[in-house]
Amino acid sequence: MKVLLPFHLNKVGAGFPSPATDYVEDDIDLNVHLIKNIPSTFLIRVQGKSMNSVGINDSDLLVVDKSLNPKKFSTVIVNINEELVVKTFIKENGQSFLTSGSKEIKDKINLTENPEILIWGVVTYVIHAL
Amino acid sequence: MLCNKNKVALVDCNSFYVSCERLFNPSIAIKPVIVLSSNDGCVISRSTEAKALGIKMGEPYFKVKKIVKEHDVKTFSTNFALYGDISRRVMKTLKQFSPQMEIYSIDEAFLDLSSIKNENLLEHGCKIRKTILQWTGIPTSIGIATTKTLSKAANFIAKKEKSGVIDLVNSKKTDELLSKIKVNDVWGVGRQLTKFYIKNGINTAYDLKNMHNGWIKKNTNVFGSRTAMELKGIPCISFNPYPETRKSCCVSRSFGKKVMKLEDLSEAIATHCLNAAEKIRLDKQTVRKITVFIRTSPFQINNNYYANSKSLELPIRTNDSIVLIKNALTILENIYKKGYRYQKTGIIFSDLKDVNIYNKNLFSDINNEEKRIKLMKAIDCTNIKYGRHALSIAQAGFNKKWNSKKQHSSKIDTACFNFLPVVRAF
């Protein structure tokens, strides 16, 4: 008959036992830190360069939480002209706008005037490969 | 009395597969959309717009092709990886609304709302619906009532309402609503029972509710009277939060194009065995009986029809992929006939039992068995980490020429790193 013996990670050596064993934690799990709400969070890949100025580059990964409502300067995923796109959400004088990263007024889309444009989700992190 | 306290909600996702396809594709948001079954055979999900065009559930694709072309109906092959992940998200979101929940299918769940005050039920239902929509993007309908069967009926009505939520607990119109539901649409009333009821003048849910208990008991079985009692508001079907363990496991597919060679059939059978074996290992079960079946298309006119199946009982229960494949292929060789154009093949593992049920006999090779258990564990862990089929068995083939057609797949998988959805920055 076989007897299975437990395998101990810390050998009971002859020397001084590691003083760190009481402080050991599990490996860092990025999911825990980057995803606050699991069922409403999606990973989405970016295609295009219009958001470079806010640090979002072509083929970056976005962590998007659908359960959040946008705040001033939130990066958001929106549904414009039957397509999902990344924009910056801003509020001015009680009106909401979308811009493409730049602070310039001319390419602003007025959300109050275009109620058909829907916010899909709020970007919480960008993952960029170097 | 206990039954007065009972409050159940049935939450059902609207046109679930279509809604999943729409999630990352706003261009089809208000267009007619259908999803086809595996191998692009039949219509299995329709948007409201597609229903309005007269496309029926389960209709073969070739029959609706004309409508699809004329009205530019957006058509998708099934993408179960995506639907499975979205379903998990919906269920996880739902869970926070009730301590007791029963997942009834990929897109439906019962929630116990007994702790919610009567006057708050409708509001609570609306909150659930709103949260699911915001968090997952999936629209739902919710029926709330005092029994499961009534909550199903309420849901049936809710599907047609703009608000999407119907509360029958506080409603004085329950009878009026039940009289709008045909008896065959009542949960638990099958085809045979429908025929019988209609012959006896029972046409609606309301008619059934008002039948005398004695008559129902005398003329139907225990399930029939359970349904009738539940329509009267007396709970007979309890919550079942733990899904029952499988008693059998079937994996079958139609081929993308007809298959004649034994090698191709063997690859398909081995692949199906791998899939099924993985499922039963996950559920910690073992198999006693293996069945293999093959058939040609019943619609083909010029060719002879051939269908056959055979079963085999294993001397020792197992969930070892290698043993299962070996035995399944033996059966296949036994029933395979040359010269036919096969359309479908599949396997059934049955007489499943918990792994702990005693299973050794005089001929058990205990040493080898332990090694195999470890091997299977290693395969399963690798596949969980690196994606399905990262580790496979050579008999399952590499090209899989026989694999099913998926011409219209959206190829998005929210749970797989290589197939994530894309947004544009322009």
Coordinates of C-alpha atoms in Angstrom, one line a residue:
Chain A
M1 CA 0.0 0.0 0.0
K2 CA 1.1 3.5 -0.8
V3 CA 1.1 6.3 1.7
L4 CA 1.1 9.8 0.4
L5 CA 3.1 12.3 2.5
P6 CA 2.4 16.0 2.4
F7 CA 5.0 18.1 0.6
H8 CA 6.2 21.2 2.6
L9 CA 7.3 24.3 0.8
N10 CA 9.5 25.4 3.6
K11 CA 11.9 22.7 4.5
V12 CA 12.5 22.3 8.2
G13 CA 16.2 23.0 7.8
A14 CA 18.9 23.0 10.4
G15 CA 19.4 26.7 10.0
F16 CA 17.4 29.7 11.2
P17 CA 13.8 29.6 9.8
S18 CA 12.9 32.3 7.3
P19 CA 11.6 35.3 9.2
A20 CA 9.5 36.2 6.2
T21 CA 7.1 33.1 6.3
D22 CA 4.6 35.0 8.5
Y23 CA 4.4 37.8 5.9
V24 CA 4.1 35.7 2.7
E25 CA 1.1 36.5 0.6
D26 CA -0.2 35.0 -2.6
D27 CA 1.2 36.2 -5.9
I28 CA -0.3 39.5 -7.0
D29 CA -3.5 39.0 -9.0
L30 CA -4.0 41.9 -11.4
N31 CA -7.7 40.9 -11.8
V32 CA -8.3 41.8 -8.2
H33 CA -6.8 45.2 -8.6
L34 CA -7.9 46.2 -12.1
I35 CA -11.4 44.8 -12.0
K36 CA -13.7 46.1 -9.3
N37 CA -17.0 44.7 -10.7
I38 CA -16.4 41.4 -12.5
P39 CA -19.7 40.8 -14.3
S40 CA -19.8 44.4 -15.8
T41 CA -16.1 44.6 -16.8
F42 CA -14.9 43.9 -20.3
L43 CA -11.5 43.9 -21.9
I44 CA -11.6 45.7 -25.3
R45 CA -8.9 46.3 -27.8
V46 CA -8.4 49.7 -29.4
Q47 CA -7.9 50.3 -33.1
G48 CA -6.8 53.8 -34.1
K49 CA -4.7 56.7 -32.9
S50 CA -7.1 59.5 -32.1
M51 CA -6.7 59.1 -28.4
N52 CA -2.9 59.1 -28.3
S53 CA -2.9 62.4 -26.4
V54 CA -4.6 60.8 -23.4
G55 CA -2.3 57.8 -23.5
I56 CA -4.4 55.4 -25.4
N57 CA -2.5 53.9 -28.4
D58 CA -3.4 51.7 -31.3
S59 CA -3.9 48.0 -30.2
D60 CA -3.9 48.9 -26.5
L61 CA -6.2 47.0 -24.2
L62 CA -8.9 48.8 -22.3
V63 CA -10.5 47.7 -19.1
V64 CA -14.1 48.9 -19.4
D65 CA -16.7 48.9 -16.6
K66 CA -20.2 49.2 -17.9
S67 CA -21.7 49.7 -14.4
L68 CA -20.1 53.1 -13.9
N69 CA -21.5 56.5 -14.9
P70 CA -19.0 58.9 -16.5
K71 CA -17.5 61.7 -14.6
K72 CA -15.8 64.9 -15.9
F73 CA -12.9 63.8 -18.1
S74 CA -13.8 60.1 -18.0
T75 CA -12.6 58.1 -21.0
V76 CA -15.7 56.4 -22.3
I77 CA -16.8 53.9 -24.9
V78 CA -19.8 55.4 -26.9
N79 CA -22.1 54.3 -29.6
I80 CA -21.8 56.8 -32.4
N81 CA -23.2 56.2 -35.9
E82 CA -23.7 52.5 -35.3
E83 CA -20.1 52.0 -34.1
L84 CA -18.4 51.7 -30.7
V85 CA -15.7 54.3 -30.3
V86 CA -13.4 55.7 -27.6
K87 CA -13.9 59.3 -26.5
T88 CA -13.3 61.7 -23.6
F89 CA -16.4 62.8 -21.7
I90 CA -16.5 66.4 -20.5
K91 CA -19.0 68.7 -18.9
E92 CA -19.3 72.4 -19.4
N93 CA -22.0 74.8 -18.4
G94 CA -24.4 72.0 -17.6
Q95 CA -23.9 70.4 -21.0
S96 CA -22.1 67.1 -21.8
F97 CA -19.6 66.8 -24.6
L98 CA -17.4 64.2 -26.2
T99 CA -13.9 64.9 -27.6
S100 CA -11.2 62.9 -29.1
G101 CA -8.6 63.5 -26.4
S102 CA -7.8 67.0 -27.5
K103 CA -9.2 69.9 -25.6
E104 CA -10.0 71.8 -28.7
I105 CA -13.6 72.9 -29.1
K106 CA -14.0 72.3 -32.8
D107 CA -14.3 68.6 -32.7
K108 CA -16.6 68.4 -29.7
I109 CA -19.8 66.4 -30.0
N110 CA -22.6 67.8 -27.9
L111 CA -24.3 65.0 -26.1
T112 CA -27.2 67.1 -24.9
E113 CA -28.1 67.9 -28.5
N114 CA -27.6 64.4 -29.7
P115 CA -29.5 62.2 -27.2
E116 CA -29.2 59.2 -29.6
I117 CA -25.6 58.8 -28.7
L118 CA -25.3 56.4 -25.8
I119 CA -22.5 55.8 -23.3
W120 CA -21.6 52.1 -23.5
G121 CA -19.1 52.0 -20.6
V122 CA -16.4 53.8 -18.7
V123 CA -12.7 53.0 -19.3
T124 CA -10.9 52.4 -16.0
Y125 CA -7.4 51.2 -17.1
V126 CA -5.3 51.1 -20.2
I127 CA -2.9 48.3 -20.7
H128 CA -0.1 49.2 -23.1
A129 CA 2.5 46.7 -24.4
L130 CA 6.0 48.2 -24.7
Chain B
M1 CA -49.8 30.3 5.8
L2 CA -46.5 29.8 4.1
C3 CA -47.7 30.0 0.6
N4 CA -48.9 33.6 1.0
K5 CA -45.3 34.6 1.6
N6 CA -43.9 32.9 -1.5
K7 CA -42.7 35.4 -4.1
V8 CA -40.8 34.3 -7.2
A9 CA -39.4 36.2 -10.1
L10 CA -38.5 34.7 -13.4
V11 CA -35.9 36.7 -15.2
D12 CA -35.6 35.9 -18.9
C13 CA -33.2 37.5 -21.4
N14 CA -34.9 38.8 -24.5
S15 CA -33.8 37.1 -27.7
F16 CA -30.6 36.2 -25.8
Y17 CA -28.3 35.1 -28.6
V18 CA -29.3 38.1 -30.8
S19 CA -28.8 40.4 -27.8
C20 CA -25.3 39.0 -27.3
E21 CA -24.4 39.6 -31.0
R22 CA -25.8 43.2 -30.7
L23 CA -23.7 44.0 -27.6
F24 CA -20.5 44.9 -29.5
N25 CA -22.2 45.6 -32.8
P26 CA -24.5 48.7 -32.6
S27 CA -25.0 48.6 -36.4
I28 CA -27.5 45.8 -36.0
A29 CA -29.3 47.3 -33.0
I30 CA -32.6 48.0 -34.7
K31 CA -32.3 45.7 -37.7
P32 CA -33.8 42.2 -38.0
V33 CA -31.3 39.7 -36.7
I34 CA -31.3 35.9 -36.5
V35 CA -28.9 33.4 -35.1
L36 CA -28.6 29.9 -36.7
S37 CA -28.0 26.6 -34.9
S38 CA -24.7 24.7 -35.3
N39 CA -23.8 24.0 -38.9
D40 CA -26.1 27.0 -39.9
G41 CA -29.1 24.6 -39.9
C42 CA -32.1 26.2 -38.2
V43 CA -33.1 29.6 -36.8
I44 CA -32.6 29.5 -33.0
S45 CA -32.9 33.1 -32.0
R46 CA -34.7 36.0 -33.5
S47 CA -34.9 39.7 -32.8
T48 CA -38.3 41.3 -32.5
E49 CA -37.9 42.8 -36.0
A50 CA -37.1 39.3 -37.4
K51 CA -40.2 37.9 -35.7
A52 CA -42.3 40.6 -37.3
L53 CA -41.1 39.4 -40.7
G54 CA -42.7 36.0 -40.0
I55 CA -39.5 34.1 -39.4
K56 CA -40.4 31.2 -37.1
M57 CA -38.4 29.6 -34.3
G58 CA -36.6 26.5 -35.4
E59 CA -37.3 27.0 -39.1
P60 CA -34.6 25.6 -41.4
Y61 CA -32.3 28.3 -42.8
F62 CA -32.9 27.4 -46.5
K63 CA -36.6 28.1 -46.0
V64 CA -36.1 31.7 -44.7
K65 CA -33.2 32.6 -47.1
K66 CA -35.6 34.5 -49.4
I67 CA -36.9 36.7 -46.5
V68 CA -33.3 37.2 -45.3
K69 CA -32.2 38.4 -48.7
E70 CA -35.3 40.7 -49.3
H71 CA -35.2 42.4 -45.9
D72 CA -31.4 42.3 -45.3
V73 CA -31.8 40.2 -42.2
K74 CA -28.5 40.1 -40.4
T75 CA -27.6 36.4 -39.9
F76 CA -25.1 34.9 -37.4
S77 CA -23.7 31.4 -36.7
T78 CA -23.8 30.4 -33.1
N79 CA -20.9 31.8 -31.0
F80 CA -21.4 29.8 -27.8
A81 CA -18.1 31.0 -26.3
L82 CA -19.5 34.5 -26.2
Y83 CA -23.1 33.5 -25.2
G84 CA -21.7 31.5 -22.3
D85 CA -19.6 34.3 -21.0
I86 CA -22.4 36.9 -21.2
S87 CA -24.7 34.4 -19.5
R88 CA -22.3 34.0 -16.6
R89 CA -22.2 37.8 -16.3
V90 CA -26.0 38.1 -16.3
M91 CA -26.3 35.3 -13.6
K92 CA -23.6 36.9 -11.4
T93 CA -25.3 40.3 -11.6
L94 CA -28.7 38.6 -10.7
K95 CA -27.3 36.9 -7.7
Q96 CA -26.9 40.1 -5.7
F97 CA -30.7 40.6 -5.8
S98 CA -31.7 37.4 -3.9
P99 CA -30.1 35.0 -1.5
Q100 CA -31.8 32.2 -3.4
M101 CA -31.5 31.7 -7.1
E102 CA -32.0 28.9 -9.5
I103 CA -30.4 29.1 -13.0
Y104 CA -32.9 27.5 -15.2
S105 CA -31.2 27.7 -18.6
I106 CA -28.5 29.8 -20.3
D107 CA -30.8 32.8 -20.4
E108 CA -33.3 32.3 -17.5
A109 CA -33.2 32.2 -13.8
F110 CA -35.7 32.1 -10.9
L111 CA -35.2 34.4 -8.0
D112 CA -36.7 34.1 -4.6
L113 CA -38.1 37.5 -3.7
S114 CA -39.9 36.5 -0.5
S115 CA -38.0 39.0 1.6
I116 CA -39.2 41.9 -0.5
K117 CA -42.4 43.7 0.7
N118 CA -45.4 43.3 -1.6
E119 CA -45.6 47.0 -2.4
N120 CA -42.0 47.1 -3.4
L121 CA -42.0 44.2 -5.8
L122 CA -42.6 46.0 -9.0
E123 CA -40.0 48.6 -8.2
H124 CA -37.5 45.9 -7.3
G125 CA -38.2 44.1 -10.6
C126 CA -37.6 47.3 -12.5
K127 CA -34.3 47.8 -10.6
I128 CA -33.1 44.3 -11.5
R129 CA -34.0 44.8 -15.1
K130 CA -32.2 48.2 -15.2
T131 CA -29.1 46.9 -13.5
I132 CA -28.8 43.8 -15.9
L133 CA -29.1 46.1 -18.9
Q134 CA -26.5 48.6 -17.7
W135 CA -24.0 46.1 -16.4
T136 CA -24.2 43.5 -19.2
G137 CA -26.1 45.3 -22.0
I138 CA -28.7 42.5 -22.1
P139 CA -32.4 43.4 -22.1
T140 CA -34.6 41.1 -19.9
S141 CA -38.2 40.5 -19.1
I142 CA -39.3 39.8 -15.5
G143 CA -42.4 38.1 -14.2
I144 CA -43.1 38.1 -10.5
A145 CA -45.8 35.9 -8.9
T146 CA -46.5 33.6 -6.0
T147 CA -45.5 30.4 -7.7
K148 CA -42.9 29.4 -10.4
T149 CA -45.6 28.5 -13.0
L150 CA -47.3 31.9 -12.4
S151 CA -44.0 33.7 -12.7
K152 CA -43.4 32.0 -16.0
A153 CA -46.9 33.2 -17.1
A154 CA -46.2 36.7 -15.9
N155 CA -42.9 36.7 -17.8
F156 CA -44.8 35.6 -21.0
I157 CA -46.9 38.8 -20.6
A158 CA -44.0 40.9 -19.6
K159 CA -42.2 40.1 -22.9
K160 CA -45.0 42.0 -24.7
E161 CA -45.0 45.0 -22.4
K162 CA -42.8 48.0 -22.8
S163 CA -41.8 48.1 -19.1
G164 CA -40.7 44.5 -19.3
V165 CA -41.8 43.8 -15.7
I166 CA -45.1 42.3 -14.6
D167 CA -46.0 41.7 -11.0
L168 CA -48.9 39.3 -10.4
V169 CA -48.6 39.3 -6.6
N170 CA -50.3 42.7 -6.3
S171 CA -52.3 42.5 -9.5
K172 CA -56.1 42.3 -9.6
K173 CA -55.9 41.5 -13.3
T174 CA -54.3 38.0 -12.9
D175 CA -57.3 36.2 -14.3
E176 CA -57.6 38.6 -17.2
L177 CA -54.0 38.1 -18.1
L178 CA -54.2 34.3 -17.7
S179 CA -57.1 34.2 -20.1
K180 CA -54.7 35.7 -22.8
I181 CA -52.3 32.8 -22.4
K182 CA -52.9 29.8 -24.6
V183 CA -52.8 26.5 -22.6
N184 CA -49.8 25.3 -24.7
D185 CA -47.8 28.3 -23.6
V186 CA -48.2 27.3 -19.9
W187 CA -45.0 26.1 -18.4
G188 CA -45.1 22.3 -18.0
V189 CA -47.9 21.7 -20.5
G190 CA -46.4 19.6 -23.3
R191 CA -47.8 18.7 -26.7
Q192 CA -49.8 15.6 -25.6
L193 CA -51.4 17.4 -22.6
T194 CA -52.3 20.4 -24.8
K195 CA -54.2 18.1 -27.2
F196 CA -56.0 16.5 -24.3
Y197 CA -56.9 19.8 -22.6
I198 CA -58.1 21.4 -25.9
K199 CA -60.3 18.4 -26.5
N200 CA -61.9 19.0 -23.1
G201 CA -62.4 22.7 -23.7
I202 CA -59.4 24.0 -21.8
N203 CA -57.9 26.6 -24.1
T204 CA -56.2 29.1 -21.9
A205 CA -54.2 29.3 -18.7
Y206 CA -57.3 30.7 -17.0
D207 CA -59.4 27.7 -18.1
L208 CA -56.8 25.4 -16.6
K209 CA -56.7 27.3 -13.4
N210 CA -60.4 27.0 -12.9
M211 CA -60.6 23.2 -13.5
H212 CA -61.6 21.2 -10.5
N213 CA -58.7 19.5 -8.7
G214 CA -60.4 16.2 -8.8
W215 CA -60.8 16.2 -12.5
I216 CA -57.2 17.2 -13.0
K217 CA -56.0 14.5 -10.7
K218 CA -58.1 11.9 -12.3
N219 CA -57.2 12.7 -15.9
T220 CA -53.5 13.7 -15.7
N221 CA -50.4 12.7 -13.9
V222 CA -48.7 14.3 -10.9
F223 CA -47.0 16.9 -13.1
G224 CA -50.4 17.9 -14.6
S225 CA -51.9 18.5 -11.2
R226 CA -48.8 20.3 -10.0
T227 CA -49.1 22.8 -12.9
A228 CA -52.8 23.4 -12.2
M229 CA -52.2 23.9 -8.5
E230 CA -49.4 26.4 -9.2
L231 CA -51.7 28.4 -11.5
K232 CA -54.1 28.6 -8.5
G233 CA -51.3 30.2 -6.6
I234 CA -50.3 27.2 -4.5
P235 CA -46.6 26.6 -4.7
C236 CA -45.8 23.0 -5.6
I237 CA -42.4 23.3 -7.3
S238 CA -39.7 24.2 -4.9
F239 CA -36.4 26.0 -5.6
N240 CA -33.5 23.9 -6.8
P241 CA -30.4 26.0 -6.4
Y242 CA -28.0 23.1 -7.1
P243 CA -28.3 21.7 -10.6
E244 CA -28.8 18.0 -10.6
T245 CA -25.9 16.0 -11.6
R246 CA -25.9 14.7 -15.1
K247 CA -27.2 11.2 -15.7
S248 CA -25.8 11.1 -19.3
C249 CA -23.7 13.3 -21.5
C250 CA -24.2 13.6 -25.3
V251 CA -22.0 15.3 -27.8
S252 CA -23.0 15.3 -31.4
R253 CA -22.5 17.5 -34.5
S254 CA -23.6 17.7 -38.1
F255 CA -20.7 17.8 -40.5
G256 CA -19.9 20.9 -42.5
K257 CA -19.9 18.7 -45.6
K258 CA -20.8 15.1 -46.0
V259 CA -18.1 12.6 -44.7
M260 CA -17.4 9.2 -46.3
K261 CA -14.1 8.1 -44.8
L262 CA -13.7 6.1 -41.6
E263 CA -10.7 8.3 -40.6
D264 CA -12.7 11.5 -40.7
L265 CA -15.5 9.9 -38.7
S266 CA -13.0 8.6 -36.2
E267 CA -11.5 12.1 -35.8
A268 CA -15.0 13.4 -35.1
I269 CA -15.8 10.7 -32.6
A270 CA -12.5 11.2 -30.8
T271 CA -13.1 14.9 -30.6
H272 CA -16.6 14.4 -29.2
C273 CA -15.2 11.9 -26.6
L274 CA -12.7 14.5 -25.5
N275 CA -15.3 17.2 -25.0
A276 CA -17.7 14.9 -23.1
A277 CA -14.9 13.4 -21.0
E278 CA -13.7 16.9 -20.0
K279 CA -17.3 17.7 -18.9
I280 CA -17.8 14.6 -16.8
R281 CA -14.3 15.0 -15.2
L282 CA -15.3 18.5 -14.3
D283 CA -18.4 17.2 -12.6
K284 CA -16.3 14.5 -10.9
Q285 CA -18.2 11.6 -12.6
T286 CA -17.3 8.4 -14.3
V287 CA -18.9 6.5 -17.2
R288 CA -20.2 3.0 -17.5
K289 CA -21.9 2.9 -20.9
I290 CA -20.7 4.4 -24.2
T291 CA -23.0 4.7 -27.2
V292 CA -21.9 5.8 -30.7
F293 CA -24.3 6.8 -33.5
I294 CA -23.9 7.7 -37.2
R295 CA -26.3 8.6 -39.9
T296 CA -26.7 10.0 -43.4
S297 CA -29.0 12.9 -44.3
P298 CA -32.7 11.9 -44.2
F299 CA -33.4 14.6 -46.8
Q300 CA -31.1 13.2 -49.4
I301 CA -33.0 11.7 -52.3
N302 CA -30.5 9.8 -54.4
N303 CA -28.6 8.1 -51.7
N304 CA -29.6 5.3 -49.5
Y305 CA -30.3 6.3 -45.9
Y306 CA -28.2 4.6 -43.3
A307 CA -28.3 5.1 -39.6
N308 CA -27.0 2.9 -36.8
S309 CA -25.9 3.0 -33.2
K310 CA -24.4 0.6 -30.8
S311 CA -23.5 0.7 -27.1
L312 CA -20.9 -0.9 -25.0
E313 CA -20.6 -1.4 -21.3
L314 CA -17.2 -0.8 -19.8
P315 CA -15.9 -3.5 -17.4
I316 CA -14.7 -0.7 -15.1
R317 CA -16.1 2.8 -14.8
T318 CA -13.8 5.5 -16.0
N319 CA -13.4 9.1 -17.1
D320 CA -10.1 8.6 -18.8
S321 CA -10.2 10.2 -22.3
I322 CA -7.8 7.6 -23.7
V323 CA -9.9 4.6 -22.6
L324 CA -13.1 6.2 -23.7
I325 CA -11.8 7.1 -27.2
K326 CA -10.4 3.6 -27.7
N327 CA -13.8 2.0 -26.9
A328 CA -15.8 4.5 -28.9
L329 CA -13.7 3.9 -31.9
T330 CA -14.2 0.2 -31.6
I331 CA -17.9 0.7 -31.7
L332 CA -17.6 3.0 -34.7
E333 CA -15.6 0.5 -36.7
N334 CA -18.4 -2.0 -35.9
I335 CA -21.2 0.2 -37.3
Y336 CA -19.4 2.0 -40.1
K337 CA -20.4 1.0 -43.6
K338 CA -18.4 2.1 -46.6
G339 CA -20.0 4.0 -49.4
Y340 CA -22.4 6.2 -47.5
R341 CA -22.3 10.0 -47.2
Y342 CA -22.5 10.6 -43.5
Q343 CA -24.1 13.8 -42.2
K344 CA -24.0 13.4 -38.4
T345 CA -22.3 11.5 -35.7
G346 CA -22.2 11.6 -31.9
I347 CA -21.5 9.8 -28.7
I348 CA -23.5 9.4 -25.5
F349 CA -21.8 8.6 -22.2
S350 CA -24.5 7.2 -19.8
D351 CA -24.9 5.6 -16.4
L352 CA -22.8 8.4 -15.0
K353 CA -21.9 8.1 -11.3
D354 CA -19.8 10.1 -8.8
V355 CA -16.1 9.2 -8.9
N356 CA -16.2 8.1 -5.3
I357 CA -18.5 5.3 -6.0
Y358 CA -16.6 2.1 -5.6
N359 CA -15.3 0.9 -8.9
K360 CA -12.5 -1.5 -8.6
N361 CA -12.5 -5.1 -9.6
L362 CA -10.1 -8.0 -9.7
F363 CA -8.6 -6.8 -12.9
S364 CA -8.1 -3.2 -12.0
D365 CA -4.6 -2.0 -12.7
I366 CA -4.4 0.4 -9.7
N367 CA -0.9 1.7 -10.4
N368 CA -1.6 2.6 -13.9
E369 CA -5.0 4.1 -12.9
E370 CA -3.3 6.6 -10.6
K371 CA -0.9 7.7 -13.3
R372 CA -3.8 8.1 -15.7
I373 CA -5.8 10.2 -13.2
K374 CA -2.8 12.5 -12.9
L375 CA -2.4 12.7 -16.7
M376 CA -6.0 13.7 -17.1
K377 CA -5.7 16.3 -14.4
A378 CA -2.6 17.7 -16.1
I379 CA -4.5 17.9 -19.5
D380 CA -7.5 19.6 -17.9
C381 CA -5.4 22.1 -16.0
T382 CA -3.3 22.9 -19.2
N383 CA -6.5 23.4 -21.2
I384 CA -8.0 25.7 -18.6
K385 CA -4.9 27.8 -18.6
Y386 CA -4.0 27.9 -22.3
G387 CA -7.4 27.5 -23.9
R388 CA -9.5 24.6 -25.0
H389 CA -7.7 22.0 -27.1
A390 CA -4.3 23.3 -26.2
L391 CA -3.6 19.7 -25.3
S392 CA -5.5 17.1 -27.2
I393 CA -5.1 13.5 -28.3
A394 CA -3.8 12.8 -31.8
Q395 CA -6.8 10.6 -32.7
A396 CA -8.9 13.8 -32.6
G397 CA -7.0 15.0 -35.6
F398 CA -5.6 18.4 -36.5
N399 CA -7.4 19.6 -39.7
K400 CA -10.8 18.6 -38.7
K401 CA -12.1 18.8 -42.2
W402 CA -15.4 17.5 -41.1
N403 CA -16.0 20.4 -38.7
S404 CA -19.3 22.2 -38.9
K405 CA -19.9 25.3 -41.0
K406 CA -19.9 28.6 -39.2
Q407 CA -20.0 31.0 -42.1
H408 CA -21.5 33.9 -40.2
S409 CA -19.7 33.8 -36.9
S410 CA -19.0 37.1 -35.1
K411 CA -15.8 35.5 -33.8
I412 CA -15.9 37.7 -30.7
D413 CA -15.1 36.1 -27.3
T414 CA -15.2 38.3 -24.3
A415 CA -13.5 35.5 -22.2
C416 CA -10.6 34.8 -24.7
F417 CA -7.6 37.1 -25.0
N418 CA -7.2 36.5 -28.8
F419 CA -10.8 37.3 -29.7
L420 CA -11.6 40.3 -27.7
P421 CA -14.0 42.9 -29.1
V422 CA -12.6 46.0 -30.8
V423 CA -13.5 49.7 -30.5
R424 CA -12.2 52.4 -32.8
A425 CA -10.4 55.6 -31.9
F426 CA -10.7 58.0 -34.8

